[in-house]
Each structure stands twice: as C-alpha cells, then as structure tokens.
Amino acid sequence: MSKARDYIPALRYGHKIMPEDIAGMIGLPSIGNIWYVDASNGSDSSGGTTREDAFATVAAAFNAATANQDDVILIIHSGGTGRTSETTAITWNKRYTHLIGSTGPLAQDARAGISFGTGGSLSVTENGCIFKNLTFDGTTDINVPVTVSGAYNSWIGVDFKGSLNATTGDDTAARALYLNGAQENLFVGCTFGADTYERSAANASVEFASAASRYVFDDCRFIMSSDATTPVHVLFTGTNAIDRWAEFKDCLFYNFTVNDTAEPAAVMDLSAQTATGHVLLTGICLLHHIDNWEATASGRISMTSFTATTNAVGKPINPVVD
C-alpha cells in the first residue's frame, strides 16, 4: 500500500502533518493554530502547541489565541474528568476563536470542559465562535457561571450544569446560563441545569435578559430537581427580554421531585415581557412533572397543536396498558 511519505519528501525525513494543517476538523474549511489544554498534566507555563506541552487552563490558552483566524482551543485529557479548574473570569472577546472538547459527543456530561472555582466564570462577548463537546460545571456558589452577549455563536453538545451547590439552588439569582442581548445563537443537543441538587427558590436554568433575538434551541434538554413550586427553566426579565422570537425545537423540560410532589408551576416565566416577542415551541416539546408551560402570559407562546385533553398540551399522560 502506498503511503504519503513515499511522495512527500518532508514526511520521509521525519516531519509530521499536524492537526492544524488539516482543514475541516470542526466543520470549517480552514482553521488557525491549535492550543492544547490538559487539566491533569498541563502547565500554564508551557507553550500549549502540542499535547506534550499543553496548558492547564482554558484561560491560559485563550490568552495565547489570536482573534479572527479561527484558532482552536482543544481540551484533551490524560486523566480525571477532563475538565479544567478555572478560578479567573474569562472574557471570550476574540472573534472566531473556538473551544472544543476532545471527547465522545454525549447528550450531557461530556467528559471535557470547565469546572469553575471561586472567581471563575465565562463571558462570551464576541461573535462567530464554536463551542462543542463541553461540560460547564462547578461545586462552589457561583450564581451565573456562563454569560452570553455575543452573536452568531454555535453551541453543540454543551452541558450547562450551573453550580452544583445547594446554596446556589436556594438562591433566586442562580442561573446555568444568562443571555444578555445579542442575536442568533444556536444551541444543538445541549443540556441546561442538573438534577443532582434541589432548587428551592424562584431561580432559572436559563435567563433571557435584554433584547435577545432569534435564538434557536434544537433537541435540547432542560433539567432540574425541585422541592418548591417556584423554580422555572426559562425566565424572561425586562420588558424586552426577547426581540422578535426564540425557538425551542424538540426540547425536553424535565423536573424531578421526591415522590413526584412540589411540581414547579411553569416551565417559563414571561410575565415581565411587555414588548412584542414570541416563544415558538416547534416539533415535539415535552414537559415532565411541571404543571404548565407559563402561568400568566401563555399567549406569547405558540406551539404545535394536538388534540386537547385535560392535561396541558405537551404534558405526558400515563396510559393504562392492557
């Protein structure tokens, strides 16, 4: 069998084709430099250009990256969960700079990503970035670990767990993801929230703040465990939280309660939205152990029609099986 080194002299003399020399690794026709991050064996004093010389944190790799050339920060792992420990606030302000977990794609709990410690957070303020195969979590009391205000970003297979902390679960300000403005972010196969701690306050898995427009959530899961009726999955704050529309396609809104008690009153809270804006539930959206879609402003929600029953539309029933 013929090999490339038979025809490419540089390979014959021991030179290698590096990943950054091969286009298309993240669905783009070209990429810039690759910066490696290994939470287990990396060091922020390293160069970050190879697996053997990897950084330890995403913060260090991001500092090395250059905007506007499709640099890729690749989280690898040689042990542990593959999640870095970030104790500084990362402001993702470099356009077309991408963060990818080198791990198998999962519906949730991807084995690469970021664990936020005290002082750690991620704020995406720029446009055109790809985030893929990642988990964002932490066990310290951080109310808002991830904020997005940049536009045109793509999130694929990202698990926004929030802070897995009982104190956070009891805080009304707690969010797994905070969306502040911008437009046209796409979330595909993502998970928001977690069911490993109980939420007792009127907090939210995701918050839409000011003028967030044309967001799409495709095949996403919104997950929580509650011991109160007040938590919601999606909170719209401000009079113009959504501009135009936000779409949820084929999404699951799940809640777990001990003995199936204390169902949250609603999946969403749209009560503050007074400007024109619409929530579109397309495909098959399902709520589980949550009482209804919205308590006071359901007229702003449009969804696929089904035959009316005594259940809320989209709420599963327990059929009798003979």
Coordinates of C-alpha atoms in Angstrom, one line a residue, residues 29-309:
P29 CA -12.9 24.9 5.6
S30 CA -9.8 26.2 7.4
I31 CA -8.5 26.7 10.9
G32 CA -5.7 28.7 12.5
N33 CA -3.5 27.5 15.4
I34 CA -4.5 24.7 17.8
W35 CA -3.8 25.4 21.5
Y36 CA -3.9 22.3 23.7
V37 CA -5.3 22.2 27.3
D38 CA -4.7 19.2 29.6
A39 CA -6.2 19.7 33.1
S40 CA -4.3 16.7 34.5
N41 CA -0.8 17.1 33.2
G42 CA -0.6 20.5 31.5
S43 CA 1.0 23.7 32.9
D44 CA 0.2 27.3 32.2
S45 CA 4.0 27.9 31.8
S46 CA 4.0 25.6 28.8
G47 CA 3.8 26.6 25.2
G48 CA 0.5 25.0 24.5
T49 CA 1.2 24.0 20.9
T50 CA 1.3 20.2 21.4
R51 CA -0.3 17.5 23.6
E52 CA 3.0 17.1 25.5
D53 CA 3.4 20.8 26.1
A54 CA -0.3 21.6 26.9
F55 CA -1.6 24.4 29.1
A56 CA -3.5 23.5 32.3
T57 CA -6.3 26.1 31.9
V58 CA -8.5 27.4 29.2
A59 CA -7.7 31.0 30.4
A60 CA -4.0 30.5 29.5
A61 CA -4.9 29.0 26.1
F62 CA -7.3 31.9 25.4
N63 CA -4.6 34.4 26.2
A64 CA -2.4 32.7 23.6
A65 CA -5.0 32.6 20.8
T66 CA -5.4 35.3 18.1
A67 CA -8.7 36.7 17.1
N68 CA -10.2 36.4 13.6
Q69 CA -8.1 33.5 12.4
D70 CA -10.2 30.5 13.6
D71 CA -7.8 29.4 16.3
V72 CA -9.0 26.3 18.2
I73 CA -8.6 25.7 21.9
L74 CA -8.7 21.9 22.3
I75 CA -9.3 20.4 25.7
I76 CA -7.7 17.0 25.9
H77 CA -7.4 14.8 29.0
S78 CA -4.9 12.3 30.2
G79 CA -6.8 11.6 33.4
G80 CA -9.7 12.7 35.6
T81 CA -12.8 14.2 34.2
G82 CA -11.0 16.2 31.5
R83 CA -12.4 19.5 33.0
T84 CA -10.1 22.3 33.8
S85 CA -10.2 24.3 37.0
E86 CA -10.8 27.9 36.2
T87 CA -10.6 30.5 39.1
T88 CA -10.4 33.6 37.0
A89 CA -13.1 35.3 34.9
I90 CA -12.6 34.5 31.2
T91 CA -14.0 37.2 28.9
W92 CA -14.2 35.5 25.5
N93 CA -13.7 38.6 23.4
K94 CA -11.8 37.2 20.4
R95 CA -14.0 36.8 17.4
Y96 CA -13.8 33.4 15.5
T97 CA -12.0 31.6 18.4
H98 CA -13.3 28.1 19.1
L99 CA -13.4 25.9 22.2
I100 CA -13.7 22.1 21.6
G101 CA -13.6 19.1 23.9
S102 CA -11.7 16.2 22.5
T103 CA -14.1 13.6 23.8
G104 CA -17.0 11.5 22.7
P105 CA -20.2 13.5 22.0
L106 CA -22.8 12.9 24.6
A107 CA -26.3 14.3 25.3
Q108 CA -25.0 15.5 28.7
D109 CA -21.9 15.3 31.0
A110 CA -19.3 15.4 28.2
R111 CA -16.0 14.3 29.6
A112 CA -14.2 17.6 28.7
G113 CA -14.9 21.1 29.7
I114 CA -14.6 23.6 32.5
S115 CA -15.2 23.4 36.3
F116 CA -15.5 26.9 37.7
G117 CA -13.9 27.5 41.1
T118 CA -14.2 30.6 43.3
G119 CA -13.8 33.7 41.0
G120 CA -14.2 31.6 37.8
S121 CA -16.8 32.4 35.1
L122 CA -17.1 32.6 31.3
S123 CA -18.5 35.6 29.5
V124 CA -18.8 35.3 25.7
T125 CA -18.9 38.8 24.3
E126 CA -17.8 38.2 20.7
N127 CA -19.2 36.7 17.6
G128 CA -18.8 33.7 15.3
C129 CA -17.4 31.2 17.8
I130 CA -18.0 27.4 18.1
F131 CA -18.3 25.6 21.5
K132 CA -18.5 21.8 21.2
N133 CA -18.4 18.7 23.3
L134 CA -18.1 20.5 26.7
T135 CA -19.5 20.5 30.2
F136 CA -19.6 23.7 32.3
D137 CA -20.0 23.0 36.0
G138 CA -18.6 23.7 39.5
T139 CA -19.4 23.0 43.1
T140 CA -18.8 26.5 44.5
D141 CA -21.5 29.0 45.0
I142 CA -21.4 30.9 41.7
N143 CA -24.8 32.2 40.6
V144 CA -24.0 32.9 37.0
P145 CA -21.1 30.8 35.6
V146 CA -21.8 31.4 31.9
T147 CA -23.0 34.6 30.2
V148 CA -23.5 35.2 26.5
S149 CA -23.8 38.6 25.0
G150 CA -22.0 37.9 21.7
A151 CA -23.9 37.0 18.5
Y152 CA -23.8 34.3 15.8
N153 CA -22.2 31.7 18.1
S154 CA -22.8 27.9 17.8
W155 CA -23.1 25.6 20.9
I156 CA -23.1 21.9 20.0
G157 CA -23.3 19.2 22.7
V158 CA -22.6 21.6 25.6
D159 CA -23.9 20.8 29.1
F160 CA -24.5 23.9 31.1
K161 CA -24.9 22.4 34.5
G162 CA -24.5 25.6 36.5
S163 CA -23.2 25.4 40.1
L164 CA -23.9 22.0 41.7
N165 CA -24.3 23.6 45.1
A166 CA -27.2 23.5 47.5
T167 CA -26.7 27.2 48.4
T168 CA -27.0 28.2 44.8
G169 CA -30.1 26.1 44.4
D170 CA -31.7 28.1 47.2
D171 CA -30.7 31.5 45.6
T172 CA -33.2 33.4 43.4
A173 CA -30.3 34.8 41.4
A174 CA -28.9 31.4 40.3
R175 CA -28.7 30.6 36.5
A176 CA -26.9 27.9 34.5
L177 CA -26.9 30.3 31.5
Y178 CA -27.5 34.0 31.2
L179 CA -28.3 35.5 27.8
N180 CA -27.9 39.3 27.6
G181 CA -28.7 40.8 24.3
A182 CA -27.1 39.7 21.0
Q183 CA -28.8 37.5 18.5
E184 CA -28.9 34.3 16.5
N185 CA -27.0 32.0 18.8
L186 CA -27.7 28.3 18.0
F187 CA -27.8 25.6 20.7
V188 CA -27.9 22.0 19.3
G189 CA -28.1 18.9 21.6
C190 CA -27.3 21.0 24.7
T191 CA -28.4 20.4 28.3
F192 CA -29.2 23.2 30.8
G193 CA -29.3 22.6 34.6
A194 CA -28.9 19.4 36.6
D195 CA -31.0 17.1 38.8
T196 CA -28.3 16.3 41.4
Y197 CA -29.3 19.0 43.8
E198 CA -32.6 20.5 44.8
R199 CA -33.8 24.0 43.7
S200 CA -36.0 25.7 46.3
A201 CA -36.1 29.3 45.1
A202 CA -37.6 31.2 42.2
N203 CA -34.4 30.8 40.1
A204 CA -34.0 29.7 36.5
S205 CA -32.0 27.3 34.3
V206 CA -31.7 30.0 31.6
E207 CA -32.4 33.7 31.7
F208 CA -33.2 35.9 28.7
A209 CA -32.3 39.5 29.6
S210 CA -32.4 42.4 27.2
A211 CA -33.3 42.1 23.6
A212 CA -32.1 38.6 22.9
S213 CA -33.4 37.8 19.4
R214 CA -33.7 34.8 17.1
Y215 CA -32.2 32.2 19.5
V216 CA -32.7 28.6 18.5
F217 CA -32.6 25.6 20.8
D218 CA -32.7 22.4 18.8
D219 CA -33.0 19.0 20.5
C220 CA -32.1 20.4 23.9
R221 CA -32.8 19.3 27.5
F222 CA -33.7 21.5 30.4
I223 CA -33.2 19.5 33.7
M224 CA -33.8 20.2 37.3
S225 CA -34.8 18.8 40.7
S226 CA -37.1 20.9 42.8
D227 CA -38.7 20.9 46.3
A228 CA -40.7 24.0 45.6
T229 CA -43.2 25.3 43.0
T230 CA -41.2 28.5 42.2
P231 CA -38.2 27.5 40.0
V232 CA -38.5 27.8 36.2
H233 CA -36.5 26.6 33.4
V234 CA -36.6 29.7 31.2
L235 CA -37.0 33.2 32.7
F236 CA -37.6 36.3 30.6
T237 CA -36.7 39.5 32.5
G238 CA -37.1 43.1 31.4
T239 CA -39.8 44.5 29.2
N240 CA -38.0 43.5 26.0
A241 CA -36.2 40.2 27.1
I242 CA -36.8 38.7 23.6
D243 CA -36.8 40.8 20.4
R244 CA -38.7 39.0 17.6
W245 CA -38.7 35.3 18.7
A246 CA -36.9 32.4 20.4
E247 CA -37.4 28.9 19.1
F248 CA -37.4 25.7 21.1
K249 CA -37.5 22.7 18.8
D250 CA -37.9 19.1 20.0
C251 CA -36.9 20.1 23.5
L252 CA -37.5 18.3 26.9
F253 CA -38.3 20.3 30.0
Y254 CA -37.8 17.9 32.9
N255 CA -38.2 18.1 36.7
F256 CA -37.6 15.5 39.4
T257 CA -39.2 15.7 42.8
V258 CA -39.2 13.2 45.6
N259 CA -42.4 11.2 45.4
D260 CA -43.5 13.5 42.5
T261 CA -44.5 16.3 44.8
A262 CA -43.9 20.1 44.6
E263 CA -44.2 20.4 40.9
P264 CA -43.0 23.8 39.6
A265 CA -45.9 25.9 38.4
A266 CA -44.5 26.6 35.0
V267 CA -41.7 25.9 32.5
M268 CA -41.3 29.6 31.7
D269 CA -41.9 33.0 33.2
L270 CA -42.8 35.6 30.5
S271 CA -44.6 38.0 32.9
A272 CA -42.1 40.8 32.5
Q273 CA -42.2 40.8 28.7
T274 CA -44.4 43.7 27.5
A275 CA -42.8 44.4 24.1
T276 CA -43.8 42.3 21.2
G277 CA -41.9 39.0 21.3
H278 CA -42.7 35.4 20.8
V279 CA -41.7 31.9 22.0
L280 CA -42.1 29.2 19.4
L281 CA -42.3 25.6 20.6
T282 CA -41.8 23.6 17.4
G283 CA -41.6 19.9 16.7
I284 CA -42.4 17.8 19.8
C285 CA -41.7 19.6 23.0
L286 CA -42.4 17.7 26.3
L287 CA -42.7 18.9 29.9
H288 CA -42.4 16.4 32.7
H289 CA -43.6 17.0 36.3
I290 CA -44.1 20.7 35.7
D291 CA -47.6 22.0 36.0
N292 CA -47.9 24.1 32.8
W293 CA -45.9 26.0 30.2
E294 CA -46.5 29.5 31.5
A295 CA -48.6 30.9 34.4
T296 CA -49.6 34.4 33.3
A297 CA -48.5 35.2 29.7
S298 CA -49.0 32.0 27.7
G299 CA -50.5 34.0 24.9
R300 CA -46.9 34.7 23.8
I301 CA -46.2 31.1 23.3
S302 CA -47.0 29.3 20.0
M303 CA -46.7 25.5 19.7
T304 CA -47.6 22.5 17.6
S305 CA -51.3 21.8 18.0
F306 CA -52.6 18.5 19.5
T307 CA -56.0 17.1 20.4
A308 CA -57.0 18.9 23.7
T309 CA -57.2 16.8 26.8

